Each structure stands twice: as C-alpha cells, then as structure tokens.
PDB file of C-alpha atoms in Angstrom:
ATOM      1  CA  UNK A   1      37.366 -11.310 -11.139  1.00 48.00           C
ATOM      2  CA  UNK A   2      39.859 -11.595  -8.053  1.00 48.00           C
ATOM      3  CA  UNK A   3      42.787  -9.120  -8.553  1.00 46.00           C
ATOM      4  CA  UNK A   4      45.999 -10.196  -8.738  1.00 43.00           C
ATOM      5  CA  UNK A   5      49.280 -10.164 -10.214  1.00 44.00           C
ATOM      6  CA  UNK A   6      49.317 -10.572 -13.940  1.00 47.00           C
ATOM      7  CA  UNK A   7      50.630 -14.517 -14.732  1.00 42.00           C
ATOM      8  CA  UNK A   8      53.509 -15.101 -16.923  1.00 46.00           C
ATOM      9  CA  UNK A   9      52.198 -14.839 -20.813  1.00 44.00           C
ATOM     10  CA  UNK A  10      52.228 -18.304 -21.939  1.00 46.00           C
ATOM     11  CA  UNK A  11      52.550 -19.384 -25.336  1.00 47.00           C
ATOM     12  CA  UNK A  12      49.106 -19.478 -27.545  1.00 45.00           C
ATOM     13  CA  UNK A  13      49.836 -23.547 -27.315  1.00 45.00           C
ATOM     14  CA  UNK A  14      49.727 -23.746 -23.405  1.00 45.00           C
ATOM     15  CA  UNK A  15      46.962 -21.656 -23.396  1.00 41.00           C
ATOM     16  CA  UNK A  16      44.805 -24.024 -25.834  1.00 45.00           C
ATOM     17  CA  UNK A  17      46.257 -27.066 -24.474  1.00 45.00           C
ATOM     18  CA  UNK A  18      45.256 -25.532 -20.757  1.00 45.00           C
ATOM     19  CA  UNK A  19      41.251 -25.047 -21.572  1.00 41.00           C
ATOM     20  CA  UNK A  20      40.846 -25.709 -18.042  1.00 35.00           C
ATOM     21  CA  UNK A  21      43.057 -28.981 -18.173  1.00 41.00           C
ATOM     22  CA  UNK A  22      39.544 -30.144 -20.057  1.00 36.00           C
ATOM     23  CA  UNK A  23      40.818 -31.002 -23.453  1.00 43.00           C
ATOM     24  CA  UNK A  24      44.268 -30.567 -25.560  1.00 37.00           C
ATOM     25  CA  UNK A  25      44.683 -28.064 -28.081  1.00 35.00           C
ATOM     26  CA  UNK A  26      47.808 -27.862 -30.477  1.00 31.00           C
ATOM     27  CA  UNK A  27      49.073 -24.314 -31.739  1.00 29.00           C
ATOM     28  CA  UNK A  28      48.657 -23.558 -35.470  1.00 30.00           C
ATOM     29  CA  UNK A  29      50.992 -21.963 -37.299  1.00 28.00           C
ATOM     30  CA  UNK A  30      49.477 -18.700 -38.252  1.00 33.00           C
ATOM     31  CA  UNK A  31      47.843 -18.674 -41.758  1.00 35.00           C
ATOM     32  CA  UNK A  32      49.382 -16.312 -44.590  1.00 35.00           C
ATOM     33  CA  UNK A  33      46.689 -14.162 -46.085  1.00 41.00           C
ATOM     34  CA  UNK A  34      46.690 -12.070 -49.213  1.00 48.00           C
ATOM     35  CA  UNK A  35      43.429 -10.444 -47.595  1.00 39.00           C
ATOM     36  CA  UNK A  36      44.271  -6.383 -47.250  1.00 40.00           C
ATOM     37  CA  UNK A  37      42.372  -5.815 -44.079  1.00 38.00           C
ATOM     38  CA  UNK A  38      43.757  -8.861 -42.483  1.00 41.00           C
ATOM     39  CA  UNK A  39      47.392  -7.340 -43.339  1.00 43.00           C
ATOM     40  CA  UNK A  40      46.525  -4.209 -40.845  1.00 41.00           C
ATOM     41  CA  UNK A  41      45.885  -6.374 -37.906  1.00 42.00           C
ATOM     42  CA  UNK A  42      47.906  -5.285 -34.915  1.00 45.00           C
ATOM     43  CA  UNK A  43      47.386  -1.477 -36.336  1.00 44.00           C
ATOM     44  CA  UNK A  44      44.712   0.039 -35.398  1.00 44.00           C
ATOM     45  CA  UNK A  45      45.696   3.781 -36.910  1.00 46.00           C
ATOM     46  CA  UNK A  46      42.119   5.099 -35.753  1.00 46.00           C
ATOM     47  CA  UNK A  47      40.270   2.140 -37.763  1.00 46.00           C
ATOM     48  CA  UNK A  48      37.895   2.536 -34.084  1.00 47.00           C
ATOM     49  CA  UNK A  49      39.255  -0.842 -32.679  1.00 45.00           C
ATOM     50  CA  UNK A  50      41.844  -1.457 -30.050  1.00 50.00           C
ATOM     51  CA  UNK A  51      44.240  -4.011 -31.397  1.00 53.00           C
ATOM     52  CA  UNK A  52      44.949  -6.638 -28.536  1.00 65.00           C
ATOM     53  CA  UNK A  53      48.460  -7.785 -27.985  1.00 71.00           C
ATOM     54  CA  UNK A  54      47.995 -11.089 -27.986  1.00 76.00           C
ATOM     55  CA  UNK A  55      48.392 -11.536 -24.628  1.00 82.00           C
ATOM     56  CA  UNK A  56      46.912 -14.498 -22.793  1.00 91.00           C
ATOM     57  CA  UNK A  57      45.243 -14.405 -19.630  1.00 91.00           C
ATOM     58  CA  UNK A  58      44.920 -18.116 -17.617  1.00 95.00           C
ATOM     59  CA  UNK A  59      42.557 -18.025 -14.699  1.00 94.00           C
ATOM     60  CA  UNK A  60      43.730 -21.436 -12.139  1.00 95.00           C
ATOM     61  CA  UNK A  61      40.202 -23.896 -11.229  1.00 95.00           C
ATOM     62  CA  UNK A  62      40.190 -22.197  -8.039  1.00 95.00           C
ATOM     63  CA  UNK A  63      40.116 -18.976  -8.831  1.00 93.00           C
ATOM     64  CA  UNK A  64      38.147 -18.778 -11.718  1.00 95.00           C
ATOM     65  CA  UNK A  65      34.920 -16.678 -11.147  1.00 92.00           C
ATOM     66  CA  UNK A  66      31.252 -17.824 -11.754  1.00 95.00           C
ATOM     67  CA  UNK A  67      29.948 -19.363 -14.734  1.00 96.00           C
ATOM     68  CA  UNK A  68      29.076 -16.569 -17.215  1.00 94.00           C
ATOM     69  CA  UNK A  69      26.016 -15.160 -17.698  1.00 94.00           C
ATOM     70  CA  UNK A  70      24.415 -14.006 -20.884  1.00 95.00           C
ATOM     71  CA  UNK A  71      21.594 -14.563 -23.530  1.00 96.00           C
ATOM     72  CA  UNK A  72      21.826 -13.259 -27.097  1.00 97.00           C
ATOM     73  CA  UNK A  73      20.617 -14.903 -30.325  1.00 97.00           C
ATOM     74  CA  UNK A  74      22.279 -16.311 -33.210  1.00 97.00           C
ATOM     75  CA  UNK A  75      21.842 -14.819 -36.866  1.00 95.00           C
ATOM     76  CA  UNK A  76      18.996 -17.867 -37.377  1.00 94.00           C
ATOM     77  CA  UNK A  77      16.855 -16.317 -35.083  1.00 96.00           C
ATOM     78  CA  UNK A  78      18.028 -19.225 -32.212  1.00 97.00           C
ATOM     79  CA  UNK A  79      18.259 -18.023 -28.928  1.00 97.00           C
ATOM     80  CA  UNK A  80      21.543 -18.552 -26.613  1.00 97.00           C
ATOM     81  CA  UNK A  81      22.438 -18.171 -23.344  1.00 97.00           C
ATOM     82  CA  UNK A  82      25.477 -19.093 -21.581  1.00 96.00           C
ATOM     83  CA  UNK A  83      23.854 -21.633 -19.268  1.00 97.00           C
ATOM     84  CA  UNK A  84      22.745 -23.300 -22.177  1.00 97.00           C
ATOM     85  CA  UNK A  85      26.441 -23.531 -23.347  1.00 96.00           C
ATOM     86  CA  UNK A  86      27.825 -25.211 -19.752  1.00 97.00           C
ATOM     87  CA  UNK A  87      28.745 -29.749 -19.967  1.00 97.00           C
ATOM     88  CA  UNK A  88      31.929 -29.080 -22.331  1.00 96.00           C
ATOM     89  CA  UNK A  89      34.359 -26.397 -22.618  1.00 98.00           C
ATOM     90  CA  UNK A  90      33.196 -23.157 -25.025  1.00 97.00           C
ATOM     91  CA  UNK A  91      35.376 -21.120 -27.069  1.00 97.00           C
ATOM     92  CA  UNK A  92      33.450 -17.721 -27.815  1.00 97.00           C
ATOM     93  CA  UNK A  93      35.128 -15.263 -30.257  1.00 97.00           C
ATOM     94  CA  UNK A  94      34.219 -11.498 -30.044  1.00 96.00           C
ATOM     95  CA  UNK A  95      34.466 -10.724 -33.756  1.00 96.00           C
ATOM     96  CA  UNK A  96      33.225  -8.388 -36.664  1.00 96.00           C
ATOM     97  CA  UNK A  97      34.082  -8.655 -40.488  1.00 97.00           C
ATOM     98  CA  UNK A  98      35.664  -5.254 -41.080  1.00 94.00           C
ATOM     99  CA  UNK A  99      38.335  -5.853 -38.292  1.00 93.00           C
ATOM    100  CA  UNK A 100      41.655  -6.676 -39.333  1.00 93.00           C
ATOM    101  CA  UNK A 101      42.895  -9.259 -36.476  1.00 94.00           C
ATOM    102  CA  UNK A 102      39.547 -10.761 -37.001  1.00 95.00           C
ATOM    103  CA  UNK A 103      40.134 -12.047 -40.610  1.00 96.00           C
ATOM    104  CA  UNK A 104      43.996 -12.512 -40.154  1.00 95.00           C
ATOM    105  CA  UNK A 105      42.780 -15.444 -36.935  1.00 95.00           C
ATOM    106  CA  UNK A 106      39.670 -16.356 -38.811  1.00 97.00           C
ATOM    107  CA  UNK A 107      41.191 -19.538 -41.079  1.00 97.00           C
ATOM    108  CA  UNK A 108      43.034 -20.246 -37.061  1.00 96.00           C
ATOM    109  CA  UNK A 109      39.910 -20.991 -35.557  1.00 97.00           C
ATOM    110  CA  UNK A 110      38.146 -22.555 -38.151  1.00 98.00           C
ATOM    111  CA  UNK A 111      41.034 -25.029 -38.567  1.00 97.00           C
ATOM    112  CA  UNK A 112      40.196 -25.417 -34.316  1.00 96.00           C
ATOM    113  CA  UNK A 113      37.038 -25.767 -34.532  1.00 97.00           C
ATOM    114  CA  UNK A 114      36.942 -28.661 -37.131  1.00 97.00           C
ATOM    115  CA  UNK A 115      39.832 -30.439 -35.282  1.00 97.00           C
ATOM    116  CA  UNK A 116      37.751 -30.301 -31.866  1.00 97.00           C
ATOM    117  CA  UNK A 117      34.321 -30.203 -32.840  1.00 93.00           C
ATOM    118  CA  UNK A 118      33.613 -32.525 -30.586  1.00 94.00           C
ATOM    119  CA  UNK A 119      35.211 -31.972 -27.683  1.00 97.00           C
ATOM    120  CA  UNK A 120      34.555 -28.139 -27.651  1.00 97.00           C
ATOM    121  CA  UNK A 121      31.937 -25.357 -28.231  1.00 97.00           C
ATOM    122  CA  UNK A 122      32.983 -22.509 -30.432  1.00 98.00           C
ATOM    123  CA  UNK A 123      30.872 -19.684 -30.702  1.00 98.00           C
ATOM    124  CA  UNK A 124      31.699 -16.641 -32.108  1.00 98.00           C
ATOM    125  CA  UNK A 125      29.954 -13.027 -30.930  1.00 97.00           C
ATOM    126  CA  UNK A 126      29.621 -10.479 -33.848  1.00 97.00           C
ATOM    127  CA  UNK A 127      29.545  -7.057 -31.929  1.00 96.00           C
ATOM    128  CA  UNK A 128      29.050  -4.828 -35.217  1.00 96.00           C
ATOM    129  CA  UNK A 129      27.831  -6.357 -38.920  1.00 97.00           C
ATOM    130  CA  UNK A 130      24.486  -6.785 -40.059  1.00 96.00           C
ATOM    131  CA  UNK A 131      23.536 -10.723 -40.885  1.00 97.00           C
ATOM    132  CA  UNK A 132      24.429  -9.604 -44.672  1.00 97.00           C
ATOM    133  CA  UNK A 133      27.486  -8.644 -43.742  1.00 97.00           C
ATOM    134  CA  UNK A 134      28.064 -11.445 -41.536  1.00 97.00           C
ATOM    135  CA  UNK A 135      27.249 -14.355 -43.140  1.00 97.00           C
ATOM    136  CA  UNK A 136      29.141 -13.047 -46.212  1.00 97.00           C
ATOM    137  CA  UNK A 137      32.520 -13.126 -43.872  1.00 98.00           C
ATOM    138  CA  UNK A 138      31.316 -16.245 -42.933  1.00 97.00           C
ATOM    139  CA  UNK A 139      31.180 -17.458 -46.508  1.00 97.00           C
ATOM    140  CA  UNK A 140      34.949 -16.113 -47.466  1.00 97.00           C
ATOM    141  CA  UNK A 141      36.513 -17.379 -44.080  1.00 97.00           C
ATOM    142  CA  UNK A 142      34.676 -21.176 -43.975  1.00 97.00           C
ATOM    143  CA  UNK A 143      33.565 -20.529 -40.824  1.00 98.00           C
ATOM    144  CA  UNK A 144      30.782 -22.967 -40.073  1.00 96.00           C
ATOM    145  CA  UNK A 145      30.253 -22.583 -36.281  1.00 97.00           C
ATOM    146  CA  UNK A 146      27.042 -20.254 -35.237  1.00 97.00           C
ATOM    147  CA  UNK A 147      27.190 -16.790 -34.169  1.00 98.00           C
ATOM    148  CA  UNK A 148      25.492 -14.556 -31.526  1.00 98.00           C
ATOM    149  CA  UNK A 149      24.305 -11.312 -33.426  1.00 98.00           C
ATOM    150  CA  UNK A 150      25.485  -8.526 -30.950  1.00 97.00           C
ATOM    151  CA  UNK A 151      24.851  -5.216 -32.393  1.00 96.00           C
ATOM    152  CA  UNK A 152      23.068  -3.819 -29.149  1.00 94.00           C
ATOM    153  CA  UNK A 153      26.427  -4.943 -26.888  1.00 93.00           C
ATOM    154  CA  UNK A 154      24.575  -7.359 -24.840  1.00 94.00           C
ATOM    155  CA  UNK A 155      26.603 -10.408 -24.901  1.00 95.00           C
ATOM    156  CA  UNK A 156      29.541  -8.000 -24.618  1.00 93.00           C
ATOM    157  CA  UNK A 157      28.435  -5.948 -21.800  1.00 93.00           C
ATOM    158  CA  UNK A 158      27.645  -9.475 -19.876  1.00 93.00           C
ATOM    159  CA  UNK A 159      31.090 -10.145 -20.653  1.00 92.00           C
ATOM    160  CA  UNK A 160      32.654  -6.896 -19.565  1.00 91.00           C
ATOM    161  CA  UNK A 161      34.727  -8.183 -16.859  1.00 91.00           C
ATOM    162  CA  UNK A 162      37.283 -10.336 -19.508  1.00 91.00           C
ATOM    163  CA  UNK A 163      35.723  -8.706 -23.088  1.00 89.00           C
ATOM    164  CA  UNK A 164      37.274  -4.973 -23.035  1.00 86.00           C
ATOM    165  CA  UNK A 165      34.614  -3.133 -25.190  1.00 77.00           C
ATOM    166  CA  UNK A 166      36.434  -2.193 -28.186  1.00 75.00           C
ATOM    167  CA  UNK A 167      39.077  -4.803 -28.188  1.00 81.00           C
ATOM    168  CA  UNK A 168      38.280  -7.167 -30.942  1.00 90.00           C
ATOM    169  CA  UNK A 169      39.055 -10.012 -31.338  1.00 94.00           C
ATOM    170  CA  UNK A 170      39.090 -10.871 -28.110  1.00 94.00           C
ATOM    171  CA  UNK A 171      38.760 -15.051 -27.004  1.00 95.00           C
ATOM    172  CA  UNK A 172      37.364 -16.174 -24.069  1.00 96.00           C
ATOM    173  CA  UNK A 173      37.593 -20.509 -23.135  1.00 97.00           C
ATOM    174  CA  UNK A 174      34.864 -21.160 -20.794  1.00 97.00           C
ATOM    175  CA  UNK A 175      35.222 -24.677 -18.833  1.00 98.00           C
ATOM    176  CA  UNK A 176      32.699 -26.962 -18.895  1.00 97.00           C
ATOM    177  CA  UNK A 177      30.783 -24.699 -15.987  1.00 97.00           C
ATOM    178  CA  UNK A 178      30.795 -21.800 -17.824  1.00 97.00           C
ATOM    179  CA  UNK A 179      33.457 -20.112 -15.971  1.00 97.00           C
ATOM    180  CA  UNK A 180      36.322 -18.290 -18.138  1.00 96.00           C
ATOM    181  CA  UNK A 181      38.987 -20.408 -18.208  1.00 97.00           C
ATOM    182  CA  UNK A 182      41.444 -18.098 -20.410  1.00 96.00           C
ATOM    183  CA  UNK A 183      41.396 -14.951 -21.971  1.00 94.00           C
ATOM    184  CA  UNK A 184      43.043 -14.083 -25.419  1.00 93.00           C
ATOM    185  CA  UNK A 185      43.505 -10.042 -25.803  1.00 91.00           C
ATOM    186  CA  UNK A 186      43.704  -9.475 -29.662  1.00 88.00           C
ATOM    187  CA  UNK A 187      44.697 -12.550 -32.210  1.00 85.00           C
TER     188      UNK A 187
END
C-alpha cells in the first residue's frame, strides 16, 4: 500500500456511495439493538478485540494496490479465493459472533446486502467461531450472504496490509479487480 497522508474521514455514505465510483450506496441509519453484547461495541475493556473507530479509509483508482489475493473456504465446505470474487465490486466483512461491533453493524449490512445483491458481492470472513457458533449468529442476525471460515488467520493474514489482526469488524470494498477500494476500521 503506497504511504501517504491520511485522507479526510468521509462520511460512512460517501464511502458506500464511492465503492470505486462502481455502484451507489445510501447510508443507513444505525439499527437500535436490545442485544447486550452489541451495546459494548466501541469498548473493548480487555474483551481481546481492538474496537475500530470507525474511520474510513478511500484508496483513489490510481493508487489502489493489486487485486487481493487469498483462498479460504466457506462454512459449506465451498472453496473461495479472491480471484474468483473479481467482475463486480466485493464487500468482505472480518467478523466473529462474540464481538460487540460485529452484532451492533450486523442488521447494517444485511439491510446492504439485500438492497444491492445484485450489483455487489458481500462476503463476510469469520476469524474466530466454530460453524455452530456461526451459523447460529447467522440465524439471529438474518444474514444470508456466505462466509469464509477463518479460524487458522489465512484470509486475514492475506489481508494484513488493510485487515489489522485483532480489529474486528473491519470492512474492506474491493472494485471489480479485486483491488481494495475502501477500508472501514471498526463499525
């Protein structure tokens, strides 16, 4: 990734609206959630996750880096890999059930991905939970897009550059080449 001086945080709506100047995303209002966990996020009091700032990273066309590389499989057994991901933009979500951020954004970007389902991947990238565990977040959040089952830290070590390794959630928006396009730190 080229260094340079951090950009201006823009708002979560240019951000999703940017995806690489691919596809238009509005900003949802954040969902209210009597969940308990999900009422922690942003406090990570030694719960062994970094809570992200929300702060959004946009990388311009030209100086994005190249297209991500990574294979992983999802809980079905299906194997991934990022080149299989690349002729539409890709939202990947580094997620796991037990962090707090992670449920409080979950009803976010299932609400995304049913409103762009065609026009955009998502993914998400469980770096912790058994398929149990999982699926069973899976169940309570509606979230119906696959996910890449990365206990080992794989997919997240491929990702290193943009994916600090205990900051979860963490958001990545891939363009249609499989370069990262944007970068959410934290919901």
């Amino acid at each position: 990734m080229p260094s340079r001086p951090p950009l201006p945080t823009p708002s979560r709506r240019q951000v999703l609206a940017g995806l690489a100047g691919v596809v238009s995303l509005p900003l949802l209002a954040a969902c209210s959630s009597d969940d308990p966990l999900a009422a922690q996020a942003g406090n990570a009091d030694g719960k062994n996750y970094i809570a992200g700032d929300g702060s959004v990273s946009e990388y311009p066309e030209e100086d994005r880096s190249d297209p991500v590389d990574f294979e992983g499989a999802l809980f079905d057994g299906t194997e991934v890999t990022g080149e299989q991901l690349r002729g539409k933009p890709v939202l990947l979500n580094f997620w796991y059930a037990g962090c707090a951020p992670c449920r409080k954004e979950a009803p976010d970007l299932v609400e995304l991905a049913h409103d762009f389902e065609d026009r955009v991947a998502f993914y998400g990238v469980n770096v912790r939970d058994e398929q149990a565990t999982a699926e069973a977040f899976e169940r309570n959040f509606g979230v119906d897009y696959p996910s890449v089952e990365d206990r080992t830290g794989e997919v997240l070590m491929a990702m290193s550059d943009y994916v600090p390794a205990q900051a979860v959630p963490t958001t990545l928006v891939l363009d249609a080449q499989g370069r990262v396009a944007a970068r959410v730190l934290g919901q």
